[in-house]
PDB file of C-alpha atoms in Angstrom:
ATOM      1  CA  UNK A1193      30.040  11.050  -4.005  1.00  0.00           C
ATOM      2  CA  UNK A1194      30.521  13.372  -2.076  1.00  0.00           C
ATOM      3  CA  UNK A1195      28.570  15.852  -4.562  1.00  0.00           C
ATOM      4  CA  UNK A1196      26.529  13.216  -4.701  1.00  0.00           C
ATOM      5  CA  UNK A1197      25.540  13.257  -0.476  1.00  0.00           C
ATOM      6  CA  UNK A1198      25.265  16.839  -0.922  1.00  0.00           C
ATOM      7  CA  UNK A1199      23.236  17.169  -4.092  1.00  0.00           C
ATOM      8  CA  UNK A1200      20.888  15.191  -2.057  1.00  0.00           C
ATOM      9  CA  UNK A1201      21.535  17.289   1.168  1.00  0.00           C
ATOM     10  CA  UNK A1202      19.469  20.224   0.025  1.00  0.00           C
ATOM     11  CA  UNK A1203      16.937  18.430  -1.911  1.00  0.00           C
ATOM     12  CA  UNK A1204      15.859  17.665   1.343  1.00  0.00           C
ATOM     13  CA  UNK A1205      15.790  19.952   2.366  1.00  0.00           C
ATOM     14  CA  UNK A1206      13.902  22.229   0.958  1.00  0.00           C
ATOM     15  CA  UNK A1207      11.295  20.015   1.107  1.00  0.00           C
ATOM     16  CA  UNK A1208      11.586  20.307   5.096  1.00  0.00           C
ATOM     17  CA  UNK A1209       9.725  22.666   5.926  1.00  0.00           C
ATOM     18  CA  UNK A1210       5.973  21.286   3.601  1.00  0.00           C
ATOM     19  CA  UNK A1211       7.687  17.392   5.441  1.00  0.00           C
ATOM     20  CA  UNK A1212       7.781  18.393   8.783  1.00  0.00           C
ATOM     21  CA  UNK A1213       4.007  20.133   8.548  1.00  0.00           C
ATOM     22  CA  UNK A1214       2.786  16.997   6.621  1.00  0.00           C
ATOM     23  CA  UNK A1215       4.041  15.135   9.216  1.00  0.00           C
ATOM     24  CA  UNK A1216       1.878  16.559  11.956  1.00  0.00           C
ATOM     25  CA  UNK A1217      -1.663  17.080  10.215  1.00  0.00           C
ATOM     26  CA  UNK A1218      -0.819  13.533  10.008  1.00  0.00           C
ATOM     27  CA  UNK A1219      -0.150  12.845  13.339  1.00  0.00           C
ATOM     28  CA  UNK A1220      -2.885  15.384  14.921  1.00  0.00           C
ATOM     29  CA  UNK A1221      -5.438  14.262  12.099  1.00  0.00           C
ATOM     30  CA  UNK A1222      -4.714  10.083  12.851  1.00  0.00           C
ATOM     31  CA  UNK A1223      -4.702  10.479  16.641  1.00  0.00           C
ATOM     32  CA  UNK A1224      -8.462  12.358  17.037  1.00  0.00           C
ATOM     33  CA  UNK A1225      -9.977   9.448  13.840  1.00  0.00           C
ATOM     34  CA  UNK A1226      -8.682   7.211  16.896  1.00  0.00           C
ATOM     35  CA  UNK A1227     -10.098   9.707  19.455  1.00  0.00           C
ATOM     36  CA  UNK A1228     -12.816  10.096  17.682  1.00  0.00           C
ATOM     37  CA  UNK A1229     -13.817   6.906  16.898  1.00  0.00           C
ATOM     38  CA  UNK A1230     -13.674   4.994  19.982  1.00  0.00           C
ATOM     39  CA  UNK A1231     -15.457   7.657  22.768  1.00  0.00           C
ATOM     40  CA  UNK A1232     -18.012   7.695  19.261  1.00  0.00           C
ATOM     41  CA  UNK A1233     -18.780   3.284  19.196  1.00  0.00           C
ATOM     42  CA  UNK A1234     -17.848   3.305  23.527  1.00  0.00           C
ATOM     43  CA  UNK A1235     -21.130   6.295  23.592  1.00  0.00           C
ATOM     44  CA  UNK A1236     -23.450   4.546  21.873  1.00  0.00           C
ATOM     45  CA  UNK A1237     -22.293   1.326  24.180  1.00  0.00           C
ATOM     46  CA  UNK A1238     -23.177   3.551  26.785  1.00  0.00           C
ATOM     47  CA  UNK A1239     -26.621   4.928  25.552  1.00  0.00           C
ATOM     48  CA  UNK A1240     -27.718   1.469  24.286  1.00  0.00           C
ATOM     49  CA  UNK A1241     -27.282  -0.293  27.620  1.00  0.00           C
ATOM     50  CA  UNK A1242     -28.425   2.186  29.592  1.00  0.00           C
ATOM     51  CA  UNK A1243     -32.191   2.890  27.344  1.00  0.00           C
ATOM     52  CA  UNK A1244     -32.327  -1.037  26.399  1.00  0.00           C
ATOM     53  CA  UNK A1245     -31.361  -2.452  30.143  1.00  0.00           C
ATOM     54  CA  UNK A1246     -28.622  -5.050  28.952  1.00  0.00           C
ATOM     55  CA  UNK A1247     -25.127  -6.044  30.246  1.00  0.00           C
ATOM     56  CA  UNK A1248     -22.140  -6.073  27.946  1.00  0.00           C
ATOM     57  CA  UNK A1249     -21.937  -9.020  26.681  1.00  0.00           C
ATOM     58  CA  UNK A1250     -25.979  -9.364  25.803  1.00  0.00           C
ATOM     59  CA  UNK A1251     -24.633  -6.204  23.750  1.00  0.00           C
ATOM     60  CA  UNK A1252     -21.355  -7.812  21.630  1.00  0.00           C
ATOM     61  CA  UNK A1253     -24.498 -10.721  21.652  1.00  0.00           C
ATOM     62  CA  UNK A1254     -26.531  -8.198  19.693  1.00  0.00           C
ATOM     63  CA  UNK A1255     -23.957  -5.509  18.330  1.00  0.00           C
ATOM     64  CA  UNK A1256     -20.762  -7.227  17.959  1.00  0.00           C
ATOM     65  CA  UNK A1257     -17.191  -5.918  18.757  1.00  0.00           C
ATOM     66  CA  UNK A1258     -14.509  -4.206  17.611  1.00  0.00           C
ATOM     67  CA  UNK A1259     -10.465  -4.045  17.075  1.00  0.00           C
ATOM     68  CA  UNK A1260      -8.186  -2.228  15.548  1.00  0.00           C
ATOM     69  CA  UNK A1261      -8.799  -3.236  11.801  1.00  0.00           C
ATOM     70  CA  UNK A1262     -11.973  -0.783  11.799  1.00  0.00           C
ATOM     71  CA  UNK A1263     -10.491   1.796  13.852  1.00  0.00           C
ATOM     72  CA  UNK A1264      -7.481   1.470  10.306  1.00  0.00           C
ATOM     73  CA  UNK A1265     -10.367   1.156   8.017  1.00  0.00           C
ATOM     74  CA  UNK A1266     -12.150   4.631   8.475  1.00  0.00           C
ATOM     75  CA  UNK A1267     -11.349   7.808   5.985  1.00  0.00           C
ATOM     76  CA  UNK A1268      -9.673  10.177   8.845  1.00  0.00           C
ATOM     77  CA  UNK A1269      -6.859   7.489   8.349  1.00  0.00           C
ATOM     78  CA  UNK A1270      -7.598   6.882   4.351  1.00  0.00           C
ATOM     79  CA  UNK A1271      -7.158  11.069   4.263  1.00  0.00           C
ATOM     80  CA  UNK A1272      -4.043  11.583   6.370  1.00  0.00           C
ATOM     81  CA  UNK A1273      -2.573   9.069   3.712  1.00  0.00           C
ATOM     82  CA  UNK A1274      -3.712  10.251   0.381  1.00  0.00           C
ATOM     83  CA  UNK A1275      -2.947  14.056   1.678  1.00  0.00           C
ATOM     84  CA  UNK A1276       0.976  12.779   2.172  1.00  0.00           C
ATOM     85  CA  UNK A1277       0.426  10.671  -1.607  1.00  0.00           C
ATOM     86  CA  UNK A1278      -1.055  13.293  -3.218  1.00  0.00           C
ATOM     87  CA  UNK A1279       1.646  16.234  -1.866  1.00  0.00           C
ATOM     88  CA  UNK A1280       4.362  14.115  -2.635  1.00  0.00           C
ATOM     89  CA  UNK A1281       2.858  13.622  -6.165  1.00  0.00           C
ATOM     90  CA  UNK A1282       2.619  17.387  -6.684  1.00  0.00           C
ATOM     91  CA  UNK A1283       6.344  17.448  -5.221  1.00  0.00           C
ATOM     92  CA  UNK A1284       7.383  14.775  -7.263  1.00  0.00           C
ATOM     93  CA  UNK A1285       6.480  17.534 -10.302  1.00  0.00           C
ATOM     94  CA  UNK A1286       7.982  20.850  -8.123  1.00  0.00           C
ATOM     95  CA  UNK A1287      11.177  19.504  -7.425  1.00  0.00           C
ATOM     96  CA  UNK A1288      11.765  20.255 -11.159  1.00  0.00           C
ATOM     97  CA  UNK A1289       9.518  22.749 -12.728  1.00  0.00           C
ATOM     98  CA  UNK A1290      10.584  24.565  -9.435  1.00  0.00           C
ATOM     99  CA  UNK A1291      13.734  24.924 -11.324  1.00  0.00           C
ATOM    100  CA  UNK A1292      12.808  27.019 -15.017  1.00  0.00           C
ATOM    101  CA  UNK A1293       9.814  29.031 -12.962  1.00  0.00           C
ATOM    102  CA  UNK A1294      10.845  30.553  -8.731  1.00  0.00           C
ATOM    103  CA  UNK A1295      11.722  33.561  -8.624  1.00  0.00           C
ATOM    104  CA  UNK A1296      15.313  32.922  -9.802  1.00  0.00           C
ATOM    105  CA  UNK A1297      16.682  30.028 -12.211  1.00  0.00           C
ATOM    106  CA  UNK A1298      17.470  28.341 -10.510  1.00  0.00           C
ATOM    107  CA  UNK A1299      18.837  25.559 -12.999  1.00  0.00           C
ATOM    108  CA  UNK A1300      21.325  28.330 -13.995  1.00  0.00           C
ATOM    109  CA  UNK A1301      23.162  27.401 -11.356  1.00  0.00           C
ATOM    110  CA  UNK A1302      22.105  23.513 -11.417  1.00  0.00           C
ATOM    111  CA  UNK A1303      23.106  22.578 -14.762  1.00  0.00           C
ATOM    112  CA  UNK A1304      26.172  24.324 -13.611  1.00  0.00           C
ATOM    113  CA  UNK A1305      27.561  22.726 -10.955  1.00  0.00           C
ATOM    114  CA  UNK A1306      31.424  21.075 -10.914  1.00  0.00           C
ATOM    115  CA  UNK A1307      29.900  17.791 -11.278  1.00  0.00           C
ATOM    116  CA  UNK A1308      27.676  14.851 -12.856  1.00  0.00           C
ATOM    117  CA  UNK A1309      24.364  15.138 -14.191  1.00  0.00           C
ATOM    118  CA  UNK A1310      22.908  12.212 -13.346  1.00  0.00           C
ATOM    119  CA  UNK A1311      24.888  13.156  -9.384  1.00  0.00           C
ATOM    120  CA  UNK A1312      21.636  15.844  -9.688  1.00  0.00           C
ATOM    121  CA  UNK A1313      19.309  13.032 -11.208  1.00  0.00           C
ATOM    122  CA  UNK A1314      19.298  11.069  -8.965  1.00  0.00           C
ATOM    123  CA  UNK A1315      19.450  12.895  -6.068  1.00  0.00           C
ATOM    124  CA  UNK A1316      15.886  14.239  -6.684  1.00  0.00           C
ATOM    125  CA  UNK A1317      14.910  10.957  -7.740  1.00  0.00           C
ATOM    126  CA  UNK A1318      15.980   8.960  -4.225  1.00  0.00           C
ATOM    127  CA  UNK A1319      14.362  12.215  -2.634  1.00  0.00           C
ATOM    128  CA  UNK A1320      11.273  11.222  -3.693  1.00  0.00           C
ATOM    129  CA  UNK A1321      12.148   7.589  -2.489  1.00  0.00           C
ATOM    130  CA  UNK A1322      13.665   8.856   1.417  1.00  0.00           C
ATOM    131  CA  UNK A1323      10.261  11.209   1.546  1.00  0.00           C
ATOM    132  CA  UNK A1324       7.831   7.994   1.507  1.00  0.00           C
ATOM    133  CA  UNK A1325      10.241   5.547   3.355  1.00  0.00           C
ATOM    134  CA  UNK A1326       9.999   9.088   5.593  1.00  0.00           C
ATOM    135  CA  UNK A1327       6.393   8.655   6.108  1.00  0.00           C
ATOM    136  CA  UNK A1328       5.794   5.096   5.892  1.00  0.00           C
ATOM    137  CA  UNK A1329       8.187   5.435   9.162  1.00  0.00           C
ATOM    138  CA  UNK A1330       6.491   7.908  10.727  1.00  0.00           C
ATOM    139  CA  UNK A1331       2.271   5.054   9.666  1.00  0.00           C
ATOM    140  CA  UNK A1332       5.434   2.459  11.984  1.00  0.00           C
ATOM    141  CA  UNK A1333       5.836   4.552  14.941  1.00  0.00           C
ATOM    142  CA  UNK A1334       2.638   6.070  15.155  1.00  0.00           C
ATOM    143  CA  UNK A1335       0.821   2.574  14.578  1.00  0.00           C
ATOM    144  CA  UNK A1336       1.483   0.809  18.463  1.00  0.00           C
ATOM    145  CA  UNK A1337      -0.088   4.638  19.886  1.00  0.00           C
ATOM    146  CA  UNK A1338      -3.425   4.246  18.791  1.00  0.00           C
ATOM    147  CA  UNK A1339      -3.499   1.067  19.336  1.00  0.00           C
ATOM    148  CA  UNK A1340      -1.964   1.998  22.790  1.00  0.00           C
ATOM    149  CA  UNK A1341      -4.789   4.593  23.020  1.00  0.00           C
ATOM    150  CA  UNK A1342      -7.888   2.358  21.405  1.00  0.00           C
ATOM    151  CA  UNK A1343      -7.464  -0.314  23.726  1.00  0.00           C
ATOM    152  CA  UNK A1344      -6.932   2.420  26.289  1.00  0.00           C
ATOM    153  CA  UNK A1345     -11.177   3.670  25.230  1.00  0.00           C
ATOM    154  CA  UNK A1346     -12.185   0.545  25.053  1.00  0.00           C
ATOM    155  CA  UNK A1347     -12.962  -1.812  27.540  1.00  0.00           C
ATOM    156  CA  UNK A1348     -11.315  -5.580  27.205  1.00  0.00           C
ATOM    157  CA  UNK A1349     -15.393  -6.419  26.509  1.00  0.00           C
ATOM    158  CA  UNK A1350     -15.584  -4.506  24.026  1.00  0.00           C
ATOM    159  CA  UNK A1351     -12.904  -5.443  21.298  1.00  0.00           C
ATOM    160  CA  UNK A1352     -11.356  -7.684  19.397  1.00  0.00           C
ATOM    161  CA  UNK A1353      -7.217  -7.347  20.470  1.00  0.00           C
ATOM    162  CA  UNK A1354      -5.566  -8.104  16.590  1.00  0.00           C
ATOM    163  CA  UNK A1355      -1.264  -7.756  17.069  1.00  0.00           C
ATOM    164  CA  UNK A1356      -0.266  -4.928  14.595  1.00  0.00           C
ATOM    165  CA  UNK A1357       0.649  -6.993  11.831  1.00  0.00           C
ATOM    166  CA  UNK A1358      -2.909  -8.981  11.495  1.00  0.00           C
ATOM    167  CA  UNK A1359      -4.807  -5.446  12.026  1.00  0.00           C
ATOM    168  CA  UNK A1360      -2.639  -4.058   8.571  1.00  0.00           C
ATOM    169  CA  UNK A1361      -2.704  -7.646   6.894  1.00  0.00           C
ATOM    170  CA  UNK A1362      -6.965  -7.044   7.240  1.00  0.00           C
ATOM    171  CA  UNK A1363      -6.446  -3.031   6.185  1.00  0.00           C
ATOM    172  CA  UNK A1364      -8.432  -2.349   2.554  1.00  0.00           C
ATOM    173  CA  UNK A1365      -4.692   0.005   2.077  1.00  0.00           C
ATOM    174  CA  UNK A1366      -1.971  -0.216   4.924  1.00  0.00           C
ATOM    175  CA  UNK A1367      -1.432  -3.444   3.579  1.00  0.00           C
ATOM    176  CA  UNK A1368       0.220  -2.272   0.279  1.00  0.00           C
ATOM    177  CA  UNK A1369       2.168   0.862   1.991  1.00  0.00           C
ATOM    178  CA  UNK A1370       3.063  -1.706   4.806  1.00  0.00           C
ATOM    179  CA  UNK A1371       3.881  -5.491   3.100  1.00  0.00           C
ATOM    180  CA  UNK A1372       4.100  -8.160   5.003  1.00  0.00           C
ATOM    181  CA  UNK A1373       7.580  -9.479   3.500  1.00  0.00           C
ATOM    182  CA  UNK A1374      10.404  -8.719   2.715  1.00  0.00           C
ATOM    183  CA  UNK A1375       9.849  -9.361  -0.922  1.00  0.00           C
ATOM    184  CA  UNK A1376       6.796  -7.867  -1.214  1.00  0.00           C
ATOM    185  CA  UNK A1377       7.796  -4.168   0.271  1.00  0.00           C
ATOM    186  CA  UNK A1378      10.697  -4.915  -2.129  1.00  0.00           C
ATOM    187  CA  UNK A1379       8.656  -5.716  -5.178  1.00  0.00           C
ATOM    188  CA  UNK A1380       6.234  -2.371  -4.326  1.00  0.00           C
ATOM    189  CA  UNK A1381       8.761   0.541  -3.642  1.00  0.00           C
ATOM    190  CA  UNK A1382      10.984  -0.492  -6.390  1.00  0.00           C
ATOM    191  CA  UNK A1383       7.996  -0.470  -8.809  1.00  0.00           C
ATOM    192  CA  UNK A1384       6.790   2.646  -7.126  1.00  0.00           C
ATOM    193  CA  UNK A1385      11.025   4.027  -7.943  1.00  0.00           C
ATOM    194  CA  UNK A1386      10.977   2.827 -11.192  1.00  0.00           C
ATOM    195  CA  UNK A1387       7.655   5.180 -11.960  1.00  0.00           C
ATOM    196  CA  UNK A1388       9.122   7.970 -10.579  1.00  0.00           C
ATOM    197  CA  UNK A1389      12.389   7.750 -12.889  1.00  0.00           C
ATOM    198  CA  UNK A1390       9.673   6.877 -16.231  1.00  0.00           C
ATOM    199  CA  UNK A1391       8.229  10.611 -15.259  1.00  0.00           C
ATOM    200  CA  UNK A1392      10.853  11.870 -15.042  1.00  0.00           C
ATOM    201  CA  UNK A1393      12.172  11.430 -18.124  1.00  0.00           C
ATOM    202  CA  UNK A1394       8.436  12.708 -19.379  1.00  0.00           C
ATOM    203  CA  UNK A1395       8.589  16.035 -17.539  1.00  0.00           C
ATOM    204  CA  UNK A1396      12.391  15.791 -19.174  1.00  0.00           C
ATOM    205  CA  UNK A1397      11.247  15.921 -22.655  1.00  0.00           C
ATOM    206  CA  UNK A1398       8.565  18.016 -21.651  1.00  0.00           C
ATOM    207  CA  UNK A1399      11.517  20.815 -21.016  1.00  0.00           C
ATOM    208  CA  UNK A1400      13.492  19.651 -24.001  1.00  0.00           C
ATOM    209  CA  UNK A1401      11.178  20.267 -26.555  1.00  0.00           C
ATOM    210  CA  UNK A1402       8.422  22.073 -25.207  1.00  0.00           C
ATOM    211  CA  UNK A1403       5.230  21.688 -26.106  1.00  0.00           C
ATOM    212  CA  UNK A1404       6.901  19.016 -28.611  1.00  0.00           C
ATOM    213  CA  UNK A1405       8.145  17.379 -25.309  1.00  0.00           C
ATOM    214  CA  UNK A1406       4.561  16.895 -24.406  1.00  0.00           C
ATOM    215  CA  UNK A1407       3.653  14.413 -26.273  1.00  0.00           C
ATOM    216  CA  UNK A1408       7.287  12.727 -26.818  1.00  0.00           C
ATOM    217  CA  UNK A1409       7.124  12.574 -22.762  1.00  0.00           C
ATOM    218  CA  UNK A1410       3.586  11.106 -23.225  1.00  0.00           C
ATOM    219  CA  UNK A1411       4.443   8.368 -25.257  1.00  0.00           C
ATOM    220  CA  UNK A1412       7.644   7.565 -23.597  1.00  0.00           C
ATOM    221  CA  UNK A1413       5.465   6.928 -20.380  1.00  0.00           C
ATOM    222  CA  UNK A1414       3.076   5.088 -22.599  1.00  0.00           C
ATOM    223  CA  UNK A1415       5.609   3.048 -24.457  1.00  0.00           C
ATOM    224  CA  UNK A1416       7.408   2.043 -21.158  1.00  0.00           C
ATOM    225  CA  UNK A1417       4.747   0.507 -19.337  1.00  0.00           C
ATOM    226  CA  UNK A1418       4.252  -1.420 -22.110  1.00  0.00           C
ATOM    227  CA  UNK A1419       7.894  -2.288 -22.583  1.00  0.00           C
ATOM    228  CA  UNK A1420       7.579  -2.809 -19.114  1.00  0.00           C
ATOM    229  CA  UNK A1421       4.452  -5.580 -18.883  1.00  0.00           C
ATOM    230  CA  UNK A1422       5.383  -7.162 -22.623  1.00  0.00           C
ATOM    231  CA  UNK A1423       6.558 -10.546 -21.024  1.00  0.00           C
ATOM    232  CA  UNK A1424       2.683 -10.981 -19.598  1.00  0.00           C
ATOM    233  CA  UNK A1425       1.534  -9.313 -22.724  1.00  0.00           C
ATOM    234  CA  UNK A1426       2.549 -12.212 -25.048  1.00  0.00           C
ATOM    235  CA  UNK A1427       1.666 -14.696 -22.400  1.00  0.00           C
ATOM    236  CA  UNK A1428      -1.801 -13.611 -22.310  1.00  0.00           C
ATOM    237  CA  UNK A1429      -2.737 -12.867 -25.819  1.00  0.00           C
ATOM    238  CA  UNK A1430      -0.505 -15.757 -27.783  1.00  0.00           C
ATOM    239  CA  UNK A1431       1.335 -17.897 -25.098  1.00  0.00           C
ATOM    240  CA  UNK A1432      -1.210 -19.312 -21.996  1.00  0.00           C
ATOM    241  CA  UNK A1433      -0.501 -19.990 -19.515  1.00  0.00           C
ATOM    242  CA  UNK A1434       3.775 -21.039 -20.839  1.00  0.00           C
ATOM    243  CA  UNK A1435       5.216 -19.300 -17.687  1.00  0.00           C
ATOM    244  CA  UNK A1436       5.495 -20.849 -15.176  1.00  0.00           C
ATOM    245  CA  UNK A1437       4.662 -18.475 -12.273  1.00  0.00           C
ATOM    246  CA  UNK A1438       8.816 -18.058 -10.986  1.00  0.00           C
ATOM    247  CA  UNK A1439       9.636 -17.381 -14.424  1.00  0.00           C
ATOM    248  CA  UNK A1440       7.049 -15.290 -14.944  1.00  0.00           C
ATOM    249  CA  UNK A1441       8.533 -13.076 -11.628  1.00  0.00           C
ATOM    250  CA  UNK A1442      12.202 -12.758 -12.687  1.00  0.00           C
ATOM    251  CA  UNK A1443      11.133 -11.394 -16.240  1.00  0.00           C
ATOM    252  CA  UNK A1444       8.948  -9.240 -15.207  1.00  0.00           C
ATOM    253  CA  UNK A1445      12.525  -8.172 -12.720  1.00  0.00           C
ATOM    254  CA  UNK A1446      14.391  -8.247 -15.915  1.00  0.00           C
ATOM    255  CA  UNK A1447      12.280  -5.734 -17.778  1.00  0.00           C
ATOM    256  CA  UNK A1448      12.014  -3.252 -14.292  1.00  0.00           C
ATOM    257  CA  UNK A1449      15.634  -3.199 -14.592  1.00  0.00           C
ATOM    258  CA  UNK A1450      15.971  -2.656 -18.381  1.00  0.00           C
ATOM    259  CA  UNK A1451      12.838  -0.117 -18.353  1.00  0.00           C
ATOM    260  CA  UNK A1452      14.456   1.881 -15.616  1.00  0.00           C
ATOM    261  CA  UNK A1453      18.659   1.739 -16.993  1.00  0.00           C
ATOM    262  CA  UNK A1454      16.470   2.807 -19.915  1.00  0.00           C
ATOM    263  CA  UNK A1455      14.737   5.716 -18.110  1.00  0.00           C
ATOM    264  CA  UNK A1456      17.640   6.841 -16.285  1.00  0.00           C
ATOM    265  CA  UNK A1457      19.771   6.884 -19.719  1.00  0.00           C
ATOM    266  CA  UNK A1458      17.554   8.905 -21.875  1.00  0.00           C
ATOM    267  CA  UNK A1459      16.860  11.005 -18.462  1.00  0.00           C
ATOM    268  CA  UNK A1460      20.868  12.364 -18.586  1.00  0.00           C
ATOM    269  CA  UNK A1461      21.107  12.210 -22.162  1.00  0.00           C
ATOM    270  CA  UNK A1462      18.377  15.106 -22.731  1.00  0.00           C
ATOM    271  CA  UNK A1463      19.989  16.747 -18.809  1.00  0.00           C
ATOM    272  CA  UNK A1464      23.528  17.227 -20.678  1.00  0.00           C
ATOM    273  CA  UNK A1465      22.536  17.137 -24.782  1.00  0.00           C
ATOM    274  CA  UNK A1466      18.673  18.486 -24.469  1.00  0.00           C
ATOM    275  CA  UNK A1467      17.360  20.355 -22.131  1.00  0.00           C
ATOM    276  CA  UNK A1468      16.826  24.290 -22.777  1.00  0.00           C
ATOM    277  CA  UNK A1469      17.313  26.972 -19.648  1.00  0.00           C
TER     278      UNK A1469
END
């Protein structure tokens, strides 16, 4: 366990500088977006009221109010989330390939460490997972601050005050990143972790067999998805409405565990027996 934690800490530290930049960019982009959109809204309110000589209640009746959900659905928020997502997807591949293509071929040293190679694999997978959770945590800290800025700029008569939970639930994409229940959180991020292990296995196929490995890795990823969804596909095409929703749910959990164990086992096998340096 101690060696695994050292590997995990090592992997996290390697991404630390880029991660800090991502966090700072998220903070700057989102807070700038909140200030820009709210000030723009208030400028429009003031210009309209001055030009048409109407009061606040008349403006609201004609144009409506603003709520924090509207802010969450702006391109500012979407861009910040998409930027972080893209960076982590790229790093998902880079976390393996840099070991071969860096200034020094670090994979030699990594595979010669006196520890099980499953620890190397799991430390990289858990690093990606923890980086995602860290960004979600930052987002949860930012949202109350941004909501405070929103309320500070827009007077009560021009806004609708939503609870943060409701604003997230009604947003276009944040309700996926920040699920409303712990069970939904486990499902979404469990599927995310499963996807990481499948892609890692595909990468290790390529690293093991090079050109042939690209095809083998692609086939493995496709087969993993088919196996995971096999019960739903069978029910849809051959036995419509055969299962109760709760039965379908537990069967998919079992299939997810099967694919997860299969991906980890195959990856460890490749690391031990097939990966070339």
